[in-house]
Tab-separated table of C-alpha atoms in Angstrom:
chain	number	residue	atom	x	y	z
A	1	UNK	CA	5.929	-9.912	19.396
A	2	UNK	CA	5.128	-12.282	16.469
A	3	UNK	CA	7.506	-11.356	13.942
A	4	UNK	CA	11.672	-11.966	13.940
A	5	UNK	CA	13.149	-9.437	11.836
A	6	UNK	CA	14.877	-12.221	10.095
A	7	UNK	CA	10.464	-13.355	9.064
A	8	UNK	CA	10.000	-10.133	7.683
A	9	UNK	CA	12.818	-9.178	5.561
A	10	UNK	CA	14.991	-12.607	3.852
A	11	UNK	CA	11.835	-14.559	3.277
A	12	UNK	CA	10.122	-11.239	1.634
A	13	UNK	CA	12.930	-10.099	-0.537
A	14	UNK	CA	13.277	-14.152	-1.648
A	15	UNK	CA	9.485	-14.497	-2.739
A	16	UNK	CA	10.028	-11.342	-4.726
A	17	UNK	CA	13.117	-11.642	-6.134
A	18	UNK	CA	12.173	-15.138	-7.404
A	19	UNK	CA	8.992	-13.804	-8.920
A	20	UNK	CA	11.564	-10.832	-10.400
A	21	UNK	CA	13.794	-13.179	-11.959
A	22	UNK	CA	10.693	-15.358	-13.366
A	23	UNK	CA	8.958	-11.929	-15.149
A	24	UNK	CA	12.206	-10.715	-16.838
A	25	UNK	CA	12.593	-14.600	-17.733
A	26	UNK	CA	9.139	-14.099	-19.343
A	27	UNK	CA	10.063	-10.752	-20.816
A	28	UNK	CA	13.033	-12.421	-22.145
A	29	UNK	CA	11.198	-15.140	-23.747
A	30	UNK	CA	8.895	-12.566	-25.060
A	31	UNK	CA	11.347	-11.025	-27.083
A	32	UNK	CA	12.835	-13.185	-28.350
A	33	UNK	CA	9.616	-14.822	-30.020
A	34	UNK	CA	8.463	-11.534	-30.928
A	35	UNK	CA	12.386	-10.440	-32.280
A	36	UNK	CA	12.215	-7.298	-29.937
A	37	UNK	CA	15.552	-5.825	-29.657
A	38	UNK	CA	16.322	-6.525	-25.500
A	39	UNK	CA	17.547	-2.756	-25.307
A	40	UNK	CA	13.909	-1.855	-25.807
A	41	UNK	CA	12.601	-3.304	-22.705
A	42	UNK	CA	15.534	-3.233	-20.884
A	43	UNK	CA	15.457	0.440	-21.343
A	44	UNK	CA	12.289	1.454	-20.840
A	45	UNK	CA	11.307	4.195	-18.325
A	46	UNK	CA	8.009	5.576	-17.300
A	47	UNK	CA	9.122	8.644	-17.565
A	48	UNK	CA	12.180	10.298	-18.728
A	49	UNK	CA	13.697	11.452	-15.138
A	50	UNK	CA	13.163	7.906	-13.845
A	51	UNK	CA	15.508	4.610	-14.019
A	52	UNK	CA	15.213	2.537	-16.987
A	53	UNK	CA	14.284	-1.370	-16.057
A	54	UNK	CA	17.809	-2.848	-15.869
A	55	UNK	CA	18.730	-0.051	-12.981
A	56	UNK	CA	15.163	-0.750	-11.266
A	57	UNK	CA	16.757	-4.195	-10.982
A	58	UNK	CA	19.707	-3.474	-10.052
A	59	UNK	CA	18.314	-1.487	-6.722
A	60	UNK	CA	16.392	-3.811	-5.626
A	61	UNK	CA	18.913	-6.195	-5.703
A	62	UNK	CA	20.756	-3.192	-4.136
A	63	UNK	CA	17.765	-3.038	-0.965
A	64	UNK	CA	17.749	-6.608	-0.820
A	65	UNK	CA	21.259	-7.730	0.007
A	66	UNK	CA	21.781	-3.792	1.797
A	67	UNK	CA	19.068	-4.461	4.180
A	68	UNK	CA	19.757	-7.782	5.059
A	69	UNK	CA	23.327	-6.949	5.431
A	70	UNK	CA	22.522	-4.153	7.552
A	71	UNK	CA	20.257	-5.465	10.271
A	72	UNK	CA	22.690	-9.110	10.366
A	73	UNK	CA	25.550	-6.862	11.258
A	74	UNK	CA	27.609	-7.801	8.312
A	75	UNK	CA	29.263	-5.638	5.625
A	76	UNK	CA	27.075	-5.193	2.757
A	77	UNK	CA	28.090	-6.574	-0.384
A	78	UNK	CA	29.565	-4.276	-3.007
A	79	UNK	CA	28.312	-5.315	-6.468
A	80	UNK	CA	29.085	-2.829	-9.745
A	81	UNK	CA	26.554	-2.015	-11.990
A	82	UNK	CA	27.579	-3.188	-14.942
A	83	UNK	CA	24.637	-5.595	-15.909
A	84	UNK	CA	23.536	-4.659	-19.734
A	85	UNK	CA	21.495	-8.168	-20.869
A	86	UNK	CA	18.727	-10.006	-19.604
A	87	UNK	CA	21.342	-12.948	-18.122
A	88	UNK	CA	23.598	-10.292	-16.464
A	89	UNK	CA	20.493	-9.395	-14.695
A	90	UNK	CA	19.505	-12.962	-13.955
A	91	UNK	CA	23.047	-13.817	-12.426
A	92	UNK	CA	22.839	-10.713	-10.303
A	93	UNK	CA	19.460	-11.458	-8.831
A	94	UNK	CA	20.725	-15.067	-8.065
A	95	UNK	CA	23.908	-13.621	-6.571
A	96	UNK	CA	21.822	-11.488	-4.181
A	97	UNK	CA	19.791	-14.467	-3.283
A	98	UNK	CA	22.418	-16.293	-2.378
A	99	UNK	CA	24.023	-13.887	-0.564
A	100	UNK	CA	21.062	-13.087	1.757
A	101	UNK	CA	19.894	-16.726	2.202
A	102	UNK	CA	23.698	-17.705	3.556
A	103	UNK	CA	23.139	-15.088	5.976
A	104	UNK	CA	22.797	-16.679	9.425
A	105	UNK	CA	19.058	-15.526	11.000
A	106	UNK	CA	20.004	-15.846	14.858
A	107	UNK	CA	22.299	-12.856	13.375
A	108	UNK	CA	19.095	-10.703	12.914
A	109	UNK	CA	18.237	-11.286	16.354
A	110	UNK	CA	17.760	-7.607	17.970
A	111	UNK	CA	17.999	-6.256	14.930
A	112	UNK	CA	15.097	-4.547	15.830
A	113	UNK	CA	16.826	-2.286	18.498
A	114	UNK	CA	20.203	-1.193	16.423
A	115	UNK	CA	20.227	1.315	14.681
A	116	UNK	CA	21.019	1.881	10.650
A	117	UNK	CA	22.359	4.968	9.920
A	118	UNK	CA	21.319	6.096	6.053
A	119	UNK	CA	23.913	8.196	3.725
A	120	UNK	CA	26.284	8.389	6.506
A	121	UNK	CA	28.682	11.147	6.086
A	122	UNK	CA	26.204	13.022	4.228
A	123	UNK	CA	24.114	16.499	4.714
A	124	UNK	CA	21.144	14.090	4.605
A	125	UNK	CA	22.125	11.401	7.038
A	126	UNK	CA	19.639	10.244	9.089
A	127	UNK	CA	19.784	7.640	11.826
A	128	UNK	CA	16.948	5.099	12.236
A	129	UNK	CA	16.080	2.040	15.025
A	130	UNK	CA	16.451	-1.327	12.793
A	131	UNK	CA	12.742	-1.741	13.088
A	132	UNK	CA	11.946	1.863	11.653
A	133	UNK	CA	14.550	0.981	8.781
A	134	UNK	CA	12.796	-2.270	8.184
A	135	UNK	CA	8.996	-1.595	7.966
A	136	UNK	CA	8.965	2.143	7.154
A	137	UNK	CA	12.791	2.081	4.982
A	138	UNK	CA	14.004	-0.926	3.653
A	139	UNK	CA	10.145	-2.827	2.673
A	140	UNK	CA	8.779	0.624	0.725
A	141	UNK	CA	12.091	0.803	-1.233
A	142	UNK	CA	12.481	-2.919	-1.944
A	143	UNK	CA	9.071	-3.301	-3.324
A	144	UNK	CA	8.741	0.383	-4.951
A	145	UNK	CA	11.740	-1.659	-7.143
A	146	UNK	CA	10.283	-4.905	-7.809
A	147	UNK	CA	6.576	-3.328	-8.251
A	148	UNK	CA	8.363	-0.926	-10.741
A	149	UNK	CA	10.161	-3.143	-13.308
A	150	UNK	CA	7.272	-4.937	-13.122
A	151	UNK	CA	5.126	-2.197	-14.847
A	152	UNK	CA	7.446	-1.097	-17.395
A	153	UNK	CA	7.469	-4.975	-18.094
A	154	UNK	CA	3.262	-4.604	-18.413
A	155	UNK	CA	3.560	-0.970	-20.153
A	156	UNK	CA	5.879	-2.871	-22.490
A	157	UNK	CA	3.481	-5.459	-23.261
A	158	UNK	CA	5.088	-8.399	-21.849
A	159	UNK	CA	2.379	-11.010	-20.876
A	160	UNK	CA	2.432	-11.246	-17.581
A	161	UNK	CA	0.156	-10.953	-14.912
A	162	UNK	CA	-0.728	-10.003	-10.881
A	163	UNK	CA	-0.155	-13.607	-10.362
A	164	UNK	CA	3.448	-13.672	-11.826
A	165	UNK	CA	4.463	-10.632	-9.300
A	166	UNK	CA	3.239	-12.341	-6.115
A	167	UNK	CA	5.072	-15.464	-6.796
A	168	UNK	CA	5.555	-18.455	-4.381
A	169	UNK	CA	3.852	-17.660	-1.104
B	1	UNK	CA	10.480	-12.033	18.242
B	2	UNK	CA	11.050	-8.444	17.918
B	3	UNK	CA	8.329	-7.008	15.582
B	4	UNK	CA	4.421	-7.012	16.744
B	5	UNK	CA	2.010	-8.195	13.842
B	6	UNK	CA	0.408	-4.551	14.621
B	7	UNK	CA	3.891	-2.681	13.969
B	8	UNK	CA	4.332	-4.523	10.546
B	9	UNK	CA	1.036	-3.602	9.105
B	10	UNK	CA	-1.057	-0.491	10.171
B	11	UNK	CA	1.462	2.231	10.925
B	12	UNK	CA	2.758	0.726	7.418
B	13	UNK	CA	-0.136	1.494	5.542
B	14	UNK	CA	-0.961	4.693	7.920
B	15	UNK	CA	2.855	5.944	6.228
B	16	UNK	CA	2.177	5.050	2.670
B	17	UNK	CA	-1.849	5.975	2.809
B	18	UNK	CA	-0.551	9.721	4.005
B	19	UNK	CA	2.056	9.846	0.983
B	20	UNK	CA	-0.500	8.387	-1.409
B	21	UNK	CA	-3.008	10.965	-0.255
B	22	UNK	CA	0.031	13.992	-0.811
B	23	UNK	CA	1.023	12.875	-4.644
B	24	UNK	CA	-3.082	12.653	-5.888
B	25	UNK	CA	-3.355	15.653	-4.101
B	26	UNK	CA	-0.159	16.939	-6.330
B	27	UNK	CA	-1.755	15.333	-8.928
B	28	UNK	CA	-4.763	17.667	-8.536
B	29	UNK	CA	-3.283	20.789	-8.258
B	30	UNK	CA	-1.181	19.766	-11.561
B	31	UNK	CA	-4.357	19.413	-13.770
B	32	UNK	CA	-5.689	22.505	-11.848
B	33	UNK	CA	-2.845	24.600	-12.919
B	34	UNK	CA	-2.346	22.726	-16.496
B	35	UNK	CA	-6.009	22.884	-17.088
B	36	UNK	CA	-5.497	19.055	-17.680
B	37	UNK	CA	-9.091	17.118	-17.847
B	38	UNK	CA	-8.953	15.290	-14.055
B	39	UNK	CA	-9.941	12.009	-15.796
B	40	UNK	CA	-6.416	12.412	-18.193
B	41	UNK	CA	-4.995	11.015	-15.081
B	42	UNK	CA	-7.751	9.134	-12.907
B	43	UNK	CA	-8.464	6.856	-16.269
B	44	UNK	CA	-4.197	6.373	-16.953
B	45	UNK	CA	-3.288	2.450	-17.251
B	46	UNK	CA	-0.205	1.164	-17.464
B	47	UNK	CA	-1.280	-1.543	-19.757
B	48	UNK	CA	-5.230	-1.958	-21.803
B	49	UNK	CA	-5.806	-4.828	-19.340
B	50	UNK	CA	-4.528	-3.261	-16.136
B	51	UNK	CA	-6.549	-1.050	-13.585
B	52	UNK	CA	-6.558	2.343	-14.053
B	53	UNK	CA	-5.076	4.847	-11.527
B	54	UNK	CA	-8.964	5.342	-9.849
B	55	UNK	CA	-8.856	1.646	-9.015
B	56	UNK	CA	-5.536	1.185	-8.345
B	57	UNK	CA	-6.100	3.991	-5.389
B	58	UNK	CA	-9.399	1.528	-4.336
B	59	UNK	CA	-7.616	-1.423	-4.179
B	60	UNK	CA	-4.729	0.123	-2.441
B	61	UNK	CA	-6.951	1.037	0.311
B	62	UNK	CA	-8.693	-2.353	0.281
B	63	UNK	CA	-5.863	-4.248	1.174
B	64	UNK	CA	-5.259	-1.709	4.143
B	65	UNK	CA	-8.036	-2.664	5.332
B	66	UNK	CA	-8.898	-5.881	5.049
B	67	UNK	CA	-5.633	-7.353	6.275
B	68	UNK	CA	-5.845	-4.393	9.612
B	69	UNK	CA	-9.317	-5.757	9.848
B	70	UNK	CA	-8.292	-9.724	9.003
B	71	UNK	CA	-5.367	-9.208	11.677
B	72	UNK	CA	-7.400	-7.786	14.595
B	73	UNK	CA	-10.360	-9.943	13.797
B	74	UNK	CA	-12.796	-8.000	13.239
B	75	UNK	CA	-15.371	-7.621	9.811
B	76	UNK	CA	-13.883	-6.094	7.024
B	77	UNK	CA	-15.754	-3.004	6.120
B	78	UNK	CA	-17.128	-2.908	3.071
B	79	UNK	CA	-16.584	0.240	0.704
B	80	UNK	CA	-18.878	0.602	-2.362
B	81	UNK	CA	-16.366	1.255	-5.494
B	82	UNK	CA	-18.230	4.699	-6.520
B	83	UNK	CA	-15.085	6.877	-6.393
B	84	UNK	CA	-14.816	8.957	-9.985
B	85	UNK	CA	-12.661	12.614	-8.695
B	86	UNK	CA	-9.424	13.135	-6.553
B	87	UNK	CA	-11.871	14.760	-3.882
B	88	UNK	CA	-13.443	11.281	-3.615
B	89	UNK	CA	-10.349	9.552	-3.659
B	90	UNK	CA	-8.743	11.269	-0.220
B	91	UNK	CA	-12.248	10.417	1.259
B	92	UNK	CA	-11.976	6.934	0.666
B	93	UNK	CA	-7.972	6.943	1.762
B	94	UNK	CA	-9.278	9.209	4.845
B	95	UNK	CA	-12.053	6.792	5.846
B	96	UNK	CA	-9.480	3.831	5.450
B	97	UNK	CA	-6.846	5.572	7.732
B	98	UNK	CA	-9.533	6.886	10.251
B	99	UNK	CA	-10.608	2.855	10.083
B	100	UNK	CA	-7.438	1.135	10.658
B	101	UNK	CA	-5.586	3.837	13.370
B	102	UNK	CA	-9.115	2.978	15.248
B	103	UNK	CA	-8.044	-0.725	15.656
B	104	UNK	CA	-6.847	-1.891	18.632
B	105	UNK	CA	-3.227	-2.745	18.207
B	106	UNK	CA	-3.946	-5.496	21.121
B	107	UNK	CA	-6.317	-7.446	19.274
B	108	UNK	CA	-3.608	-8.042	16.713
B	109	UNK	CA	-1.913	-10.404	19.337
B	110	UNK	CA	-1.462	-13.405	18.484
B	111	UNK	CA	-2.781	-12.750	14.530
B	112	UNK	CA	0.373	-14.632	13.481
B	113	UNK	CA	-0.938	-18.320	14.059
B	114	UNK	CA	-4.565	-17.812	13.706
B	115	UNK	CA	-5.669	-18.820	10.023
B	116	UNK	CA	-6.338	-16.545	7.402
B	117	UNK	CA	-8.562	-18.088	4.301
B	118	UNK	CA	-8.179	-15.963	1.063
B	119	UNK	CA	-10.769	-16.238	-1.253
B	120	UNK	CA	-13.332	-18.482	0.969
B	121	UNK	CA	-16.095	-20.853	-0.783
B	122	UNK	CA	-13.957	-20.523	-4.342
B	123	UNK	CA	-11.886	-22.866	-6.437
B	124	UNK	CA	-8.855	-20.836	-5.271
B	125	UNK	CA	-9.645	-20.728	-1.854
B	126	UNK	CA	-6.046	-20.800	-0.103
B	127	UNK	CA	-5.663	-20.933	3.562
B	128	UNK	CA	-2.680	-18.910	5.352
B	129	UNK	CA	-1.057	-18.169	8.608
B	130	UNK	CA	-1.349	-14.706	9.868
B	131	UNK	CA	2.546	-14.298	9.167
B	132	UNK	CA	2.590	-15.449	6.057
B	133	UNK	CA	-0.576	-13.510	5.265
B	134	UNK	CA	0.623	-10.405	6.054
B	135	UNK	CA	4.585	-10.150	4.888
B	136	UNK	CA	3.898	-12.525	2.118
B	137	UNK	CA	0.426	-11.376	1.090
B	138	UNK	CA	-1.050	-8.573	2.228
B	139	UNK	CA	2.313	-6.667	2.166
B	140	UNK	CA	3.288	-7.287	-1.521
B	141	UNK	CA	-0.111	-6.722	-2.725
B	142	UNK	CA	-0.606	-2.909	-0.525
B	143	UNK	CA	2.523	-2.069	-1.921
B	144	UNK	CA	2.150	-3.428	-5.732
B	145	UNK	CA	-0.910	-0.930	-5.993
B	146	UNK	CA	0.412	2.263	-4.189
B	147	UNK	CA	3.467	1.952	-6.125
B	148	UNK	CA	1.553	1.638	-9.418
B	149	UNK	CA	-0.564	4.548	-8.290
B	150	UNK	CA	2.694	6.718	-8.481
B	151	UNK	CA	4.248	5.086	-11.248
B	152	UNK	CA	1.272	5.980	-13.345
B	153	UNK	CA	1.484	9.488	-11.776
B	154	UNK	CA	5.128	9.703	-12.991
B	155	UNK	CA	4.096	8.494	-16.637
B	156	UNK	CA	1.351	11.213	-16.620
B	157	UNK	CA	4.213	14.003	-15.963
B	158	UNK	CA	2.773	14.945	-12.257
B	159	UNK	CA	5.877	16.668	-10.995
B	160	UNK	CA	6.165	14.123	-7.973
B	161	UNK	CA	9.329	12.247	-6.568
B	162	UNK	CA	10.727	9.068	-4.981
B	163	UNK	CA	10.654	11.408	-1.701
B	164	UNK	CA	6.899	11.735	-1.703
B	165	UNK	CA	6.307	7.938	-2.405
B	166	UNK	CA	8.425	7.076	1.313
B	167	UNK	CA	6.748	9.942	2.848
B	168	UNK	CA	7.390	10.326	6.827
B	169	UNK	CA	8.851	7.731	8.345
């Protein structure tokens, strides 16, 4: 056993979620030099029947704090979606960061064995061990997020590279 | 201590090579039945100075196994870049799942303090500890290119869902 659950989820989502708030800083900054109308990135899909960059965002914030929350045994913050500019989505990424860096990591601590029960309530609930939710659940989701805003950010033509997603490691 | 450096990396990849396999094979039958030219969607980027989907699927598979192989200390095996059709591309994710679910998850035991040197005998040479090369590393960078696989899948209109990115888990 080499890993806390504590090692692979805060530190993860904190790394990424810096580098998240750093590209849309750079897409920002882009569009304002090049007098792009924000909408036009922020908008963006890749395709018609998938979320448009400021709801990518907002769900990995959404995996981020919900994850974290989940396996330290604390309620998980309920944040609306109202962001609709570039700073809305800034504040919200530092509100999640703050949120999941107060949270203590002794609380993570058998994490591992708990389970997480997904859309409780629901025809499609689905009960997992907290190490099953981490690895295989809560990691794909989180980074399907981050990895997507990040294209729409390249398909847009911000310039912004491989380097800019890894961030601080 | 309550995940194994094995648990957070090959039954990982094993999870997202299987779904990666299921949406190019999707992806297939799509052009099949469309009677869309296979390289419409093997030569897709993103971005002019991004990696199309054929390398994106390559490096994907890469980073399976050279952070298994990295982990568990044994050579990296080396796979020529030749791949041009779907077919080839579920050989090379095959041969990379057959590879990795033959390590030994014992000889990943104690991976998370022995050093891991990125790069070697470059400029940007950057040595890392196993736990920081794998959930700050390895783990961002699997994920950025499966992710951009099916993102690029999704812009191309392959009628494919955030269900068949998580696969089973």
């Amino acid at each position: 056993m080499a890993l806390s659950m504590h090692d692979a989820s805060v530190p993860v989502f904190r790394q990424m979620l810096a580098s998240l708030a750093d590209v849309l800083h750079k897409a920002q900054a882009h569009a304002e030099e090049r007098k792009i109308e924000p909408d036009a990135l922020l908008q963006m899909r890749l395709s018609p029947d998938m979320f448009p960059l400021v709801r990518q965002v907002q769900i990995a914030c959404d995996f981020a704090k919900g994850v974290s929350a989940r396996l330290a045994g604390v309620e998980v913050p309920s944040y609306e979606d109202t962001e609709r500019t570039f700073d809305e989505l800034q504040a919200r990424i530092a509100r999640t960061r703050e949120f999941i860096e107060g949270l203590d990591a002794s609380a993570f601590e058998g994490s591992e064995g708990r389970d997480v029960v997904l859309r409780p309530g629901t025809p499609k609930e689905r009960r997992l061990d907290g190490r099953t939710y981490l690895v295989h659940y809560g990691l794909p989701q989180f980074f399907f997020h981050v990895t997507t805003a990040y294209g729409l950010l390249r398909h847009g033509g911000v310039p912004i590279g491989k380097k800019d997603f890894m961030g601080q490691y």
